[in-house]
XYZ file of C-alpha atoms in Angstrom:
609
model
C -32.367 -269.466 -59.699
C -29.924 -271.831 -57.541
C -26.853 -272.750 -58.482
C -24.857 -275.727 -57.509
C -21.689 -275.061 -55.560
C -19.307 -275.100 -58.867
C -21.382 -272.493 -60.245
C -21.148 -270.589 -57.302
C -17.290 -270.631 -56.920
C -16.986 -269.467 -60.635
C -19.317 -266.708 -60.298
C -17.455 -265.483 -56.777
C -14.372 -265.974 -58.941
C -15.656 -263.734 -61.463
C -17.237 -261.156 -58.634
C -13.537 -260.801 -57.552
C -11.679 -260.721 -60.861
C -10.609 -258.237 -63.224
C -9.274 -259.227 -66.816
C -7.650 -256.797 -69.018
C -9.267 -256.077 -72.899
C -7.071 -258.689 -74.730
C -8.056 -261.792 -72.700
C -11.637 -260.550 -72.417
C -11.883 -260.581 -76.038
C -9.818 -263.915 -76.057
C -12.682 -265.800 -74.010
C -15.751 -263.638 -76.088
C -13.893 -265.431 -79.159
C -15.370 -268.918 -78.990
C -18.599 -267.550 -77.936
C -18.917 -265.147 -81.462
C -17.479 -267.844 -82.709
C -20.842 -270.497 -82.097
C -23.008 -267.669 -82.818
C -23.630 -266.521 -79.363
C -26.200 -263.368 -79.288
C -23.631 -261.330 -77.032
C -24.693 -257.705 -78.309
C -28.424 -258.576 -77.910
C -27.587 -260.054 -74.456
C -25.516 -256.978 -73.641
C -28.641 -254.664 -74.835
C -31.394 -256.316 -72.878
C -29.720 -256.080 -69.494
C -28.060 -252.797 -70.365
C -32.372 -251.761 -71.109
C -33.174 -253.278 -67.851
C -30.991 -251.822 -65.665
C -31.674 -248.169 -67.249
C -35.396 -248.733 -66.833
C -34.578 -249.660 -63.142
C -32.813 -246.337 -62.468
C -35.832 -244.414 -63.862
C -37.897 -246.164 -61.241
C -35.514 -245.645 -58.354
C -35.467 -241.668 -59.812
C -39.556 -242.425 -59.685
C -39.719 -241.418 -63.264
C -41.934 -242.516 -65.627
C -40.254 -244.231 -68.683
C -43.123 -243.341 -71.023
C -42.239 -239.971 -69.862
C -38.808 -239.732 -70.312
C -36.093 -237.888 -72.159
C -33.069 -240.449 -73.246
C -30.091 -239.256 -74.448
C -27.783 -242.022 -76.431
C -24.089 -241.215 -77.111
C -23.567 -244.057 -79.613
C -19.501 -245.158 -81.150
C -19.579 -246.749 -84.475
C -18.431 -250.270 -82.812
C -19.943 -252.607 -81.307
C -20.442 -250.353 -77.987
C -22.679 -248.200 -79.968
C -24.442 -251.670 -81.405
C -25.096 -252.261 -77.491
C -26.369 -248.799 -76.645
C -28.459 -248.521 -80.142
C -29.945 -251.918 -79.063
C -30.443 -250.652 -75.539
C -31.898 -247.604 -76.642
C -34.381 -249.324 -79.284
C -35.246 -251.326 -76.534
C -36.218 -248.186 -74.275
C -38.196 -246.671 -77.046
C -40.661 -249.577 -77.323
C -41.403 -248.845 -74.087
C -42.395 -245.416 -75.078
C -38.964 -243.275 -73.771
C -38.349 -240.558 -76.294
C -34.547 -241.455 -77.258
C -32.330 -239.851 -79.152
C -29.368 -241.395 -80.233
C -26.118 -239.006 -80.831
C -23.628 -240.517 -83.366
C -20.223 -239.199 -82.604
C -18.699 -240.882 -85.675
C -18.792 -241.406 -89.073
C -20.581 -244.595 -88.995
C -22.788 -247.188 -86.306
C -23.458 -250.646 -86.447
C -25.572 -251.118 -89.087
C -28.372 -254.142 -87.705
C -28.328 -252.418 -84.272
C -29.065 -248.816 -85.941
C -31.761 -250.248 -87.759
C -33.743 -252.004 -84.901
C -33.071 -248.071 -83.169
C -35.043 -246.480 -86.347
C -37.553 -249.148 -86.575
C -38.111 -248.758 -82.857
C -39.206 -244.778 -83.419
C -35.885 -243.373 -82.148
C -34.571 -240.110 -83.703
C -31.173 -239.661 -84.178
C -28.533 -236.920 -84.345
C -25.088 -236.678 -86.625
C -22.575 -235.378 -85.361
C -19.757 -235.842 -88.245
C -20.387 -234.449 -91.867
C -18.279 -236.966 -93.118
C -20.791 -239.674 -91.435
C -22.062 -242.351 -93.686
C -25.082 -243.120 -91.966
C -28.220 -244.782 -94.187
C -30.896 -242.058 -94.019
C -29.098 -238.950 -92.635
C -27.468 -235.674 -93.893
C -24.195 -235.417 -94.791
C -21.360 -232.972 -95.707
C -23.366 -230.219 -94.035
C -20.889 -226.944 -93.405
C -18.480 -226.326 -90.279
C -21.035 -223.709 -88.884
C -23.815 -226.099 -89.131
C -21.557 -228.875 -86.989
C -20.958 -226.663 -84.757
C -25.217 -225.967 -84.051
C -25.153 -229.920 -83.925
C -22.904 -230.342 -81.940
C -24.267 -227.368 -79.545
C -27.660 -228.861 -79.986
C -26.121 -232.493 -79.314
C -24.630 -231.383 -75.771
C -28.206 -229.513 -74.675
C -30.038 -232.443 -75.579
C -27.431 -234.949 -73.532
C -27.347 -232.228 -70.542
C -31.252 -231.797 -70.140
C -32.199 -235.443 -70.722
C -33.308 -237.504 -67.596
C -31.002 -240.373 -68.725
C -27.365 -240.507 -70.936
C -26.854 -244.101 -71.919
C -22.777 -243.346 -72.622
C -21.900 -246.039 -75.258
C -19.448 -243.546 -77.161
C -15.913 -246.317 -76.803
C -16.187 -249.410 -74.960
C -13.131 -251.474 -74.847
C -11.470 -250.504 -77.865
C -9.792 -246.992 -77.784
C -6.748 -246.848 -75.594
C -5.518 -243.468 -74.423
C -7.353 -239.931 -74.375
C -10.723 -239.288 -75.864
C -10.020 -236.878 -78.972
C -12.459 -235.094 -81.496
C -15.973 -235.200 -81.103
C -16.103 -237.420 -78.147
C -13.283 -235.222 -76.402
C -15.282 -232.329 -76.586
C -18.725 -234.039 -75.183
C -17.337 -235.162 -72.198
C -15.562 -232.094 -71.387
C -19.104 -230.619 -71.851
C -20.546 -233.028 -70.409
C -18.552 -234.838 -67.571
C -14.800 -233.982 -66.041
C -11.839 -232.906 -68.106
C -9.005 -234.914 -66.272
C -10.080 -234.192 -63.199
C -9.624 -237.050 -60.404
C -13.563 -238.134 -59.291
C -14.059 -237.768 -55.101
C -13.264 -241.185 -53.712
C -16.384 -242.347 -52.055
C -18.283 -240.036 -49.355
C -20.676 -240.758 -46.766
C -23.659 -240.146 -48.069
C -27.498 -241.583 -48.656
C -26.813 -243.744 -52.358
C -30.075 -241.920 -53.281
C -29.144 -238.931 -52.796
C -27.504 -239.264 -56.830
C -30.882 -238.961 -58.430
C -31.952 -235.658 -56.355
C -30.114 -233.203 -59.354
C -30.073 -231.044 -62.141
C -28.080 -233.148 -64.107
C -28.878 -236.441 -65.863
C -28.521 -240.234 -64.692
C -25.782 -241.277 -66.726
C -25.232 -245.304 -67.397
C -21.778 -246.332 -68.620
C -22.377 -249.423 -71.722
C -19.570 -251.698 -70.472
C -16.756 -248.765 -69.271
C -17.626 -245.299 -68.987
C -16.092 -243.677 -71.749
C -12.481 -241.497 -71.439
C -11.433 -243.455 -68.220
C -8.075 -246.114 -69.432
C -9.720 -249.884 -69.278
C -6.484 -251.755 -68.590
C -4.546 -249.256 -66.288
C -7.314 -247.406 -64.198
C -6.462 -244.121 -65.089
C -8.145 -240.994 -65.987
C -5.577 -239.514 -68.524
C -7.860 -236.874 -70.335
C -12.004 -235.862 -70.527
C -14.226 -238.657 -69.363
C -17.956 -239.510 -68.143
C -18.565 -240.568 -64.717
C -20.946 -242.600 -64.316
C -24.070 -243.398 -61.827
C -24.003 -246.920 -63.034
C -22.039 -249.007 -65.765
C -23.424 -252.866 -67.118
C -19.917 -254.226 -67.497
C -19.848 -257.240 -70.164
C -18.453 -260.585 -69.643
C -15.989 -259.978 -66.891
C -15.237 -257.147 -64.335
C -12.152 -254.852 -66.192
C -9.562 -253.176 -64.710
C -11.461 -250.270 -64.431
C -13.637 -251.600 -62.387
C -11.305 -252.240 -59.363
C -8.421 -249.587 -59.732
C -8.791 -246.089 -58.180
C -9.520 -243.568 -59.589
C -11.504 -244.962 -62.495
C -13.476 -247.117 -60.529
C -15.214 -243.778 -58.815
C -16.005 -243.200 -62.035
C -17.660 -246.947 -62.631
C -20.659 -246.116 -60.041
C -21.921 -249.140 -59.125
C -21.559 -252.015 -61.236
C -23.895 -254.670 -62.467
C -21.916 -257.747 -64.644
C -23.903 -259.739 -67.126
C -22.324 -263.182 -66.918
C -21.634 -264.518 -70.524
C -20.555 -267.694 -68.701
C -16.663 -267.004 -70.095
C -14.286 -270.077 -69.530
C -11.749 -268.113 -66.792
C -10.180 -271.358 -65.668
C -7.164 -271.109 -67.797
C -7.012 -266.816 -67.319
C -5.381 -265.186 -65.259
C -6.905 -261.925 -63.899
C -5.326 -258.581 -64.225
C -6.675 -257.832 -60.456
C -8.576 -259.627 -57.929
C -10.494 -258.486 -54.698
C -10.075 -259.505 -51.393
C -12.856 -261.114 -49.871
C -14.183 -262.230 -46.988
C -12.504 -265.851 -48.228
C -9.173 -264.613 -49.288
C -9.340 -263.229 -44.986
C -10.733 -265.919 -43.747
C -7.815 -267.750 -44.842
C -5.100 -265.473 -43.762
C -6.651 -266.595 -39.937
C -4.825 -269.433 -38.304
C -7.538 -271.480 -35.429
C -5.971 -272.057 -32.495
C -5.372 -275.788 -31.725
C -6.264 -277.980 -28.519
C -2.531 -278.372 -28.024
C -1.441 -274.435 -28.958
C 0.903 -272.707 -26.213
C 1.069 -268.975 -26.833
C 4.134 -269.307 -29.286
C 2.832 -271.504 -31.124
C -0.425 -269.025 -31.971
C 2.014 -265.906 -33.644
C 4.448 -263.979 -31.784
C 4.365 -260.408 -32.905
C 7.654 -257.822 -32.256
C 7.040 -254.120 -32.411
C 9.195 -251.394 -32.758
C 7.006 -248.616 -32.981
C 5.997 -245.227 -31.076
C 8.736 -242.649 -29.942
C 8.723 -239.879 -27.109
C 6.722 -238.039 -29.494
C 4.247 -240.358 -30.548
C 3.901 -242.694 -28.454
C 0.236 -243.566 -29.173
C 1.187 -245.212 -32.157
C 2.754 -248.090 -30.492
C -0.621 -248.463 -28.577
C -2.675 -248.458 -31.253
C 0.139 -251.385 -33.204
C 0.322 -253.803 -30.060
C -3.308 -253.380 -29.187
C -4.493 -254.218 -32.762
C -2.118 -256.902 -32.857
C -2.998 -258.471 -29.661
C -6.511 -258.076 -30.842
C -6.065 -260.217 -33.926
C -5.762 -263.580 -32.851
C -2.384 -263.746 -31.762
C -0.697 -265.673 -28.827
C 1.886 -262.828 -27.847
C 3.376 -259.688 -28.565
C 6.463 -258.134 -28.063
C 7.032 -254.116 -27.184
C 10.450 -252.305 -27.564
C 10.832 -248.751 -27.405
C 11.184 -245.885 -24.931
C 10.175 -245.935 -21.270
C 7.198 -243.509 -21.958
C 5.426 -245.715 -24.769
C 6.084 -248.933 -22.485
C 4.310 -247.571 -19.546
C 1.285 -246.877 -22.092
C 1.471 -250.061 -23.701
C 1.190 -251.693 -20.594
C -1.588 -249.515 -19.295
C -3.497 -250.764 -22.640
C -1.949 -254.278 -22.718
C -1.183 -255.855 -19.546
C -0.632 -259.151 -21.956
C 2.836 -257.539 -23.569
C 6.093 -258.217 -23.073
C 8.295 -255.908 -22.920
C 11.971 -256.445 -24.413
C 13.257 -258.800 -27.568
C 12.760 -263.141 -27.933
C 11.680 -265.076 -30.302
C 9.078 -263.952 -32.662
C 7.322 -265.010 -36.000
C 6.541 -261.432 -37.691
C 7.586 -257.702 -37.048
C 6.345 -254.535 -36.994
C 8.238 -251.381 -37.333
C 8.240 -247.908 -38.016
C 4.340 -246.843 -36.766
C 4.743 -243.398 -34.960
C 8.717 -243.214 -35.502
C 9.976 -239.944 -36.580
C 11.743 -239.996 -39.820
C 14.621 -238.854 -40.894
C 13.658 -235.396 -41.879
C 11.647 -234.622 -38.376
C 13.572 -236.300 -35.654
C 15.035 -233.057 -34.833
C 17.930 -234.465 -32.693
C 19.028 -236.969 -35.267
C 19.914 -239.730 -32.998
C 16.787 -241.567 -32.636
C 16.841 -244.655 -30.858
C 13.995 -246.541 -32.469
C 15.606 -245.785 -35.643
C 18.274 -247.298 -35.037
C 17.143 -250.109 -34.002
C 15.057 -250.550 -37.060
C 17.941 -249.573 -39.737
C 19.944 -252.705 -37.732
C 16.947 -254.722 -37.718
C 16.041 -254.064 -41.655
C 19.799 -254.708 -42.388
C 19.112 -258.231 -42.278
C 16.572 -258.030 -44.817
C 18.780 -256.861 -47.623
C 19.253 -259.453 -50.318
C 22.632 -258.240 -50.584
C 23.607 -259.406 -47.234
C 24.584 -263.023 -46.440
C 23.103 -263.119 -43.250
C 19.997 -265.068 -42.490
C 17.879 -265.397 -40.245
C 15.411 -263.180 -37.564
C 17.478 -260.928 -36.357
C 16.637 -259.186 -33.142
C 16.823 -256.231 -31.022
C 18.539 -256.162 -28.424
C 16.411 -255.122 -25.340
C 15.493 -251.260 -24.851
C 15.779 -249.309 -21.628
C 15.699 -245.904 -23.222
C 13.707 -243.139 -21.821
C 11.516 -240.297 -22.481
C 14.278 -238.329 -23.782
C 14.509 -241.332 -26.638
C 18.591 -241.092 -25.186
C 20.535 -243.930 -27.580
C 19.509 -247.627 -27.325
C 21.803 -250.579 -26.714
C 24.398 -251.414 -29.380
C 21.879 -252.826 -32.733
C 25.453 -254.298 -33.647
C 24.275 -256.999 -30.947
C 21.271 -258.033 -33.445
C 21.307 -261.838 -33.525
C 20.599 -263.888 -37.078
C 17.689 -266.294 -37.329
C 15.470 -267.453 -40.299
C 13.865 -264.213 -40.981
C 10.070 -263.212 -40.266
C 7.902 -261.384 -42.605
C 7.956 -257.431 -41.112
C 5.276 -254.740 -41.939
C 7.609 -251.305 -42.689
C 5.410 -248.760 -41.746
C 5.242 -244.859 -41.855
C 8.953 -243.496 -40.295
C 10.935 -246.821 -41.485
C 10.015 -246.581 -45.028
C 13.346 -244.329 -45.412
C 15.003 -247.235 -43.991
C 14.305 -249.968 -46.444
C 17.414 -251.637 -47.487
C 17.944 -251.302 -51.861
C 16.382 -254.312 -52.268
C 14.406 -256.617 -50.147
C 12.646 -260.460 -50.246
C 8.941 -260.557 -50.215
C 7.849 -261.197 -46.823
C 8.903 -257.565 -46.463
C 5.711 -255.864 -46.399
C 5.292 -252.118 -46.750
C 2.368 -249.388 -46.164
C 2.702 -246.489 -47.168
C -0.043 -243.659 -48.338
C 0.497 -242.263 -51.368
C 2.602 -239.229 -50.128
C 4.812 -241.701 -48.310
C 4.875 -243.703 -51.391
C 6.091 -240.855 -52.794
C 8.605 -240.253 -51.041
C 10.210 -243.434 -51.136
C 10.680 -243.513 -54.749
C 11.909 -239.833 -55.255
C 14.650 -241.671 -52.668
C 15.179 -244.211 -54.688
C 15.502 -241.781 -57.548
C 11.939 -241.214 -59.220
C 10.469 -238.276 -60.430
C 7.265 -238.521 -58.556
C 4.993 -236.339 -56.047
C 1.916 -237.540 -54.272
C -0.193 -236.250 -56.965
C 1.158 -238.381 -59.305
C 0.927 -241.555 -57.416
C -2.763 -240.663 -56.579
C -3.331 -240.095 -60.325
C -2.160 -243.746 -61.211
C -1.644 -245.719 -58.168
C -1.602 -249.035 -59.607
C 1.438 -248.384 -61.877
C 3.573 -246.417 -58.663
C 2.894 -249.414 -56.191
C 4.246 -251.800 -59.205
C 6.779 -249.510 -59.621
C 7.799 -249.544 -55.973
C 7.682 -253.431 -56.339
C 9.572 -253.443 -59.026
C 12.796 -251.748 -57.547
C 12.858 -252.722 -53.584
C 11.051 -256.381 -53.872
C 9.137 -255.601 -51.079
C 5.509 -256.405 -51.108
C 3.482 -252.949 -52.054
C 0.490 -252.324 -49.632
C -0.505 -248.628 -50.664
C -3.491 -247.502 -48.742
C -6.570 -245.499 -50.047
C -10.393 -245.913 -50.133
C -9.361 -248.668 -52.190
C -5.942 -249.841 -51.342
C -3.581 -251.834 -53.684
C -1.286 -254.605 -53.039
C 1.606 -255.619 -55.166
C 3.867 -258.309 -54.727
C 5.396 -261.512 -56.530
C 2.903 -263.984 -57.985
C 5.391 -266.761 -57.227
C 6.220 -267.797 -60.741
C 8.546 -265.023 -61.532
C 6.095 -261.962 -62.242
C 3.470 -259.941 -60.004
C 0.233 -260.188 -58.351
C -2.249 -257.566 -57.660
C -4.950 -257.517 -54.922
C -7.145 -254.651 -54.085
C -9.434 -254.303 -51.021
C -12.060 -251.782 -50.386
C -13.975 -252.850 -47.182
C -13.533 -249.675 -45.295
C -15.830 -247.041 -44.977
C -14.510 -243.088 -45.406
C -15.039 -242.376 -41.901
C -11.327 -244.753 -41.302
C -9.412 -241.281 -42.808
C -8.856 -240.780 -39.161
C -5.602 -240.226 -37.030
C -4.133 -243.799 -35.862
C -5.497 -245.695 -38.259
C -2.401 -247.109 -39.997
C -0.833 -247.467 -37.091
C -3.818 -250.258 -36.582
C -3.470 -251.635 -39.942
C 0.103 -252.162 -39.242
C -0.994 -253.978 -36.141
C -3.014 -256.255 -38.043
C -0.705 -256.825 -40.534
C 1.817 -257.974 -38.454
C -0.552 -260.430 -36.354
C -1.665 -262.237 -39.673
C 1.955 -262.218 -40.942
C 2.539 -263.895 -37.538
C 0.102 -265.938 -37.712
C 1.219 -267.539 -40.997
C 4.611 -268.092 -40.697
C 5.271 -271.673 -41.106
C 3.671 -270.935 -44.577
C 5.374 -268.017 -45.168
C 8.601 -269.519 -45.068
C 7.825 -271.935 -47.380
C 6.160 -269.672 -49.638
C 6.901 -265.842 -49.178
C 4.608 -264.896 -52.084
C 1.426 -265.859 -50.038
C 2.445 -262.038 -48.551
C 0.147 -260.148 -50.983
C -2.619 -262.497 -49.533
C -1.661 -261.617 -45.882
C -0.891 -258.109 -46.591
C -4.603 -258.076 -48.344
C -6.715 -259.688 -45.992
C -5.489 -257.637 -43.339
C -6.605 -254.251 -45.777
C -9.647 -256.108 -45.439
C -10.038 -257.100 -41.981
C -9.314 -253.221 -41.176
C -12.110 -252.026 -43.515
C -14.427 -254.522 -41.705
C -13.380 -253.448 -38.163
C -13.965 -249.995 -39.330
C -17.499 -250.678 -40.777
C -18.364 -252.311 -37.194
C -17.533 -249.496 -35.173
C -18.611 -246.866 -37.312
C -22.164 -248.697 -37.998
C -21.323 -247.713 -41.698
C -21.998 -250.265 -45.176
C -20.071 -247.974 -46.923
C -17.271 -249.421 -49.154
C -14.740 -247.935 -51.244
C -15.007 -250.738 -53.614
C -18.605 -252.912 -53.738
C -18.965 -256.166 -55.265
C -20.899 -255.818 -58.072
C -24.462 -257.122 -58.634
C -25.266 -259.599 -61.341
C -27.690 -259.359 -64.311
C -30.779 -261.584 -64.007
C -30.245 -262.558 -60.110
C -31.712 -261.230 -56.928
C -30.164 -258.267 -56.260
C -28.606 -257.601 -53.242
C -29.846 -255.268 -50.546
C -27.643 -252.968 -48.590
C -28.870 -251.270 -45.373
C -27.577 -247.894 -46.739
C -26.481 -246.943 -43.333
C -24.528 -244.129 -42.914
C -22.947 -244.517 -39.863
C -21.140 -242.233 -37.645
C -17.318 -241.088 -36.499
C -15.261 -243.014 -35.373
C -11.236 -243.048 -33.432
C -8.785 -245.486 -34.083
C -9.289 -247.204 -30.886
C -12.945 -247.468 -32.022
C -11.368 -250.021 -34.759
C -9.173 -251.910 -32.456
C -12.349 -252.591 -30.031
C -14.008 -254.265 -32.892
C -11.695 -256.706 -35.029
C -12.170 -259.172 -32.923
C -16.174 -258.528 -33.745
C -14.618 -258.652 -37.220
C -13.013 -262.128 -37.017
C -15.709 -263.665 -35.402
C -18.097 -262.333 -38.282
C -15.694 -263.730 -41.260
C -14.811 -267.231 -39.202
C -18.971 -267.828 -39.051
């Protein structure tokens, strides 16, 4: 079916939104309200897409066992719909009621349909089946229930939906402990053939809107829960859907479009895309000089590690910039230089920073006088809302050598109109209390960490991997800064420009990035688009979440090129009742950090056509 271009910028829209529960329900509203068949639309394409995973598992549906967890709301309606559905076309279903009641129409087209069905509760109060049967005869049920689920070729998991908040307790609790992961944080994505899910033991399992345990609005997996293969998500993309770790436990998505009104809503989340990055990249113009293009300062690399400040000025040479310039110690300018003939080496003028790649921190510069860190605490001085200055201030020129001896006076820092700066890895410690937008940090969620244990949080890595969404708003929150907290599926927080915060997640890289070097190239790129945008910028410093997520993005794309991968940590989803489409399902192969920085500029020239 074509669609005219409107159509097709409110179904991207929708691709790359996330709403949470209350203003899904809020745009469903006017659609119950005119009678709209939502729970038969729901069922159909919920039926379809099952019946395609039993053909991609190259079973039989006539031949199949189906397993239905049903919820007494309208979830269960959905699955028992589904599930009649299935039986008409001769699957053997049985449909599990976990509570005391299910929807009464939809239970009735499951009976009339020839499915069985199996109570859980004996305080149900279900038309046609036993009741008030004794504690040792729930228990068989329920033993009998979790067989039946386990050996079946598919679970359709409609046990909650949208409408319980918090843990899974009772009866549900105790399936998906049985039956799926008891709190447990799912893998984020591995390299690995997609088809490679339906050679198992275990059953297929598709989610009915959200897989059930996992928190809708927050992304979290607080208690037992049911990954799924694949979930047919309702209406709009949740939460869920985009916010690690639940969204491992999504599978792969298919949204059935009720046609909501979103132009008044604001999403929850939104996903970069290869628009959002495409606009983060400034053209060059007939009449650019080299200044005029983005001029990129780096303070990166040490004695120690002085490959990080190859990787940085490399990658931000590479990303359509007209300049960059190096400071730091004699060895890491020699290698810059041997990489990037191009640099210049020593301070000017420049629109964006980048500081901290491949600097020791506090804890392991064991001499604890660190030039390059002192150059940065002077540098990210200036940044502190608390200090009148204004203004870019700058370095003074380095001429430090490999024994990182003391660098010039930073008291001889200069004050200009201040350019957005990507704090990276060793300068995190050095972040001023609190700090205007077009501050960008990185951090991985140890470093992340870190910095709020600092800044007086109770936190350890574990945590922030556990609920990473709330931890990078929480580091928003206190410093200011724009958030960029890497992952599989990394998360950027900063202000929305109207006095609250904006969330954008990207997930174009493959796994095979997890390499050595490779923030030290996102940092890179981060600092060329900053660069790049600067006239903007300092008109607007909440367009940094943009920046700071297109270059997430660019980075995952440069890493797909040079690993040959189509892996994602986050996929668009597909959408009900249009051509599906097709990846290549190519594994790819290892890759090195260079390997990255030798293909954004393949990267650039694939989002600019």
């Amino acid at each position: 079916m074509e669609r005219n271009t409107e159509d097709s910028e409110r179904l991207n829209t929708l691709l790359h939104s996330a709403y949470d529960v209350d203003t899904v329900r809020a745009m469903e509203r006017p659609l119950l309200d005119r009678d709209m068949p939502l729970m038969r639309m729901a069922a159909r394409a919920a039926a379809s897409t099952a019946l395609q995973m039993l053909a991609d598992a190259d079973l039989d549906v006539a031949e199949s066992q189906i397993a239905l967890l049903a919820g007494a709301g309208d979830n269960g309606g959905d699955g028992l719909y589904a599930a009649a559905d299935l039986a008409r076309d001769g699957a053997a279903v049985t449909a599990i009621a976990v509570g005391r009641a299910l929807h009464d129409e939809a239970f009735a087209a499951f009976v009339q349909a020839g499915g069985k069905v199996l109570v859980l509760d004996p305080q149900s109060d279900i038309p046609g089946c036993a009741s008030g049967f004794s504690a040792g005869e729930a228990g068989e049920r329920l033993h009998t229930a979790i067989t039946l689920a386990s050996q079946s070729d598919l679970l359709l998991d409609a046990m909650t939906g949208i409408g319980i908040h918090g843990s899974l307790r009772g009866i549900p609790s105790t399936l998906a402990k049985s039956l799926g992961l008891d709190g447990d944080l799912p893998s984020e994505p591995a390299i690995h053939d997609p088809q490679t899910i339906y050679d198992r033991d275990t059953p297929l399992v598709l989610a009915i809107d959200t897989p059930s345990g996992i928190d809708i609005d927050e992304g979290t997996l607080s208690g037992p829960y049911i990954p799924a293969d694949a979930t047919v998500m309702f209406g709009a993309l949740k939460p869920c859907a985009m916010l690690p770790p639940a969204a491992y436990a999504c599978g792969a998505i298919t949204l059935v479009d009720f046609e909501f009104d979103i132009d008044e809503q604001q999403p929850a989340i939104e996903s970069a895309d290869d628009g959002l990055a495409r606009q983060a990249i400034r053209l060059p113009h007939l009449d650019d000089a080299k200044y005029s293009r983005g001029v990129v300062g780096l303070i990166t690399g040490s004695a120690r590690f002085p490959g990080a400040a190859v990787l940085g000025a490399e990658a931000a040479a590479r990303t359509n910039t007209g300049m960059i310039r190096y400071l730091g110690p004699q060895r890491a300018q020699n290698m810059v230089l041997t990489a990037v003939p191009e640099a210049v080496i020593g301070k000017g003028h420049v629109q964006s920073w980048v500081v901290g790649s491949g600097v020791p921190t506090a804890s392991a510069d064991e001499t604890g006088i660190d030039a390059q860190r002192s150059t940065i605490a002077a540098l990210l001085a200036h940044y502190s809302t608390g200090d009148e200055l204004s203004g870019d201030a700058e370095p003074a020129p380095t001429t430090h050598d490999d024994a990182d001896s003391p660098q010039d006076d930073p008291s001889t820092i200069e004050a200009y109109d201040m350019p957005a700066i990507c704090v990276d890895a060793g300068a995190l410690d050095l972040l001023p209390a609190h700090v205007p937008p077009q501050v960008v940090i990185t951090p991985h969620a140890g470093e992340l960490a870190d910095l709020l244990a600092d800044l007086g949080e109770d936190i350890d890595r574990a945590q922030v991997q556990a609920e990473p969404w709330r931890w990078a708003q929480r580091a928003h929150d206190i410093t200011g800064a724009t958030v960029l907290l890497k992952g599989a599926i990394t998360i950027v927080v900063g202000d929305d420009g109207d006095g609250g915060t904006r969330t954008l997640v990207s997930g174009s890289a493959p796994a095979w990035l997890a390499t050595a070097g490779a923030g030290d190239v996102l940092a890179g790129i981060t600092g060329a688009l900053l660069a790049q945008q600067d006239g903007l910028l300092q008109q607007d410093s909440s367009l940094c979440v943009e920046v700071a997520a297109a270059a997430a993005y660019v980075h995952g794309m440069a890493a797909g090129i040079a690993s040959n991968s189509d892996q994602q940590g986050w996929q668009t989803p597909q959408v009900f009742g249009m051509p599906p489409v097709v990846a290549e399902d190519n594994a790819g192969h290892p890759i090195v950090a260079s390997d990255v920085v030798r293909t954004i500029g393949e990267a650039l020239e694939e989002l600019l056509s």
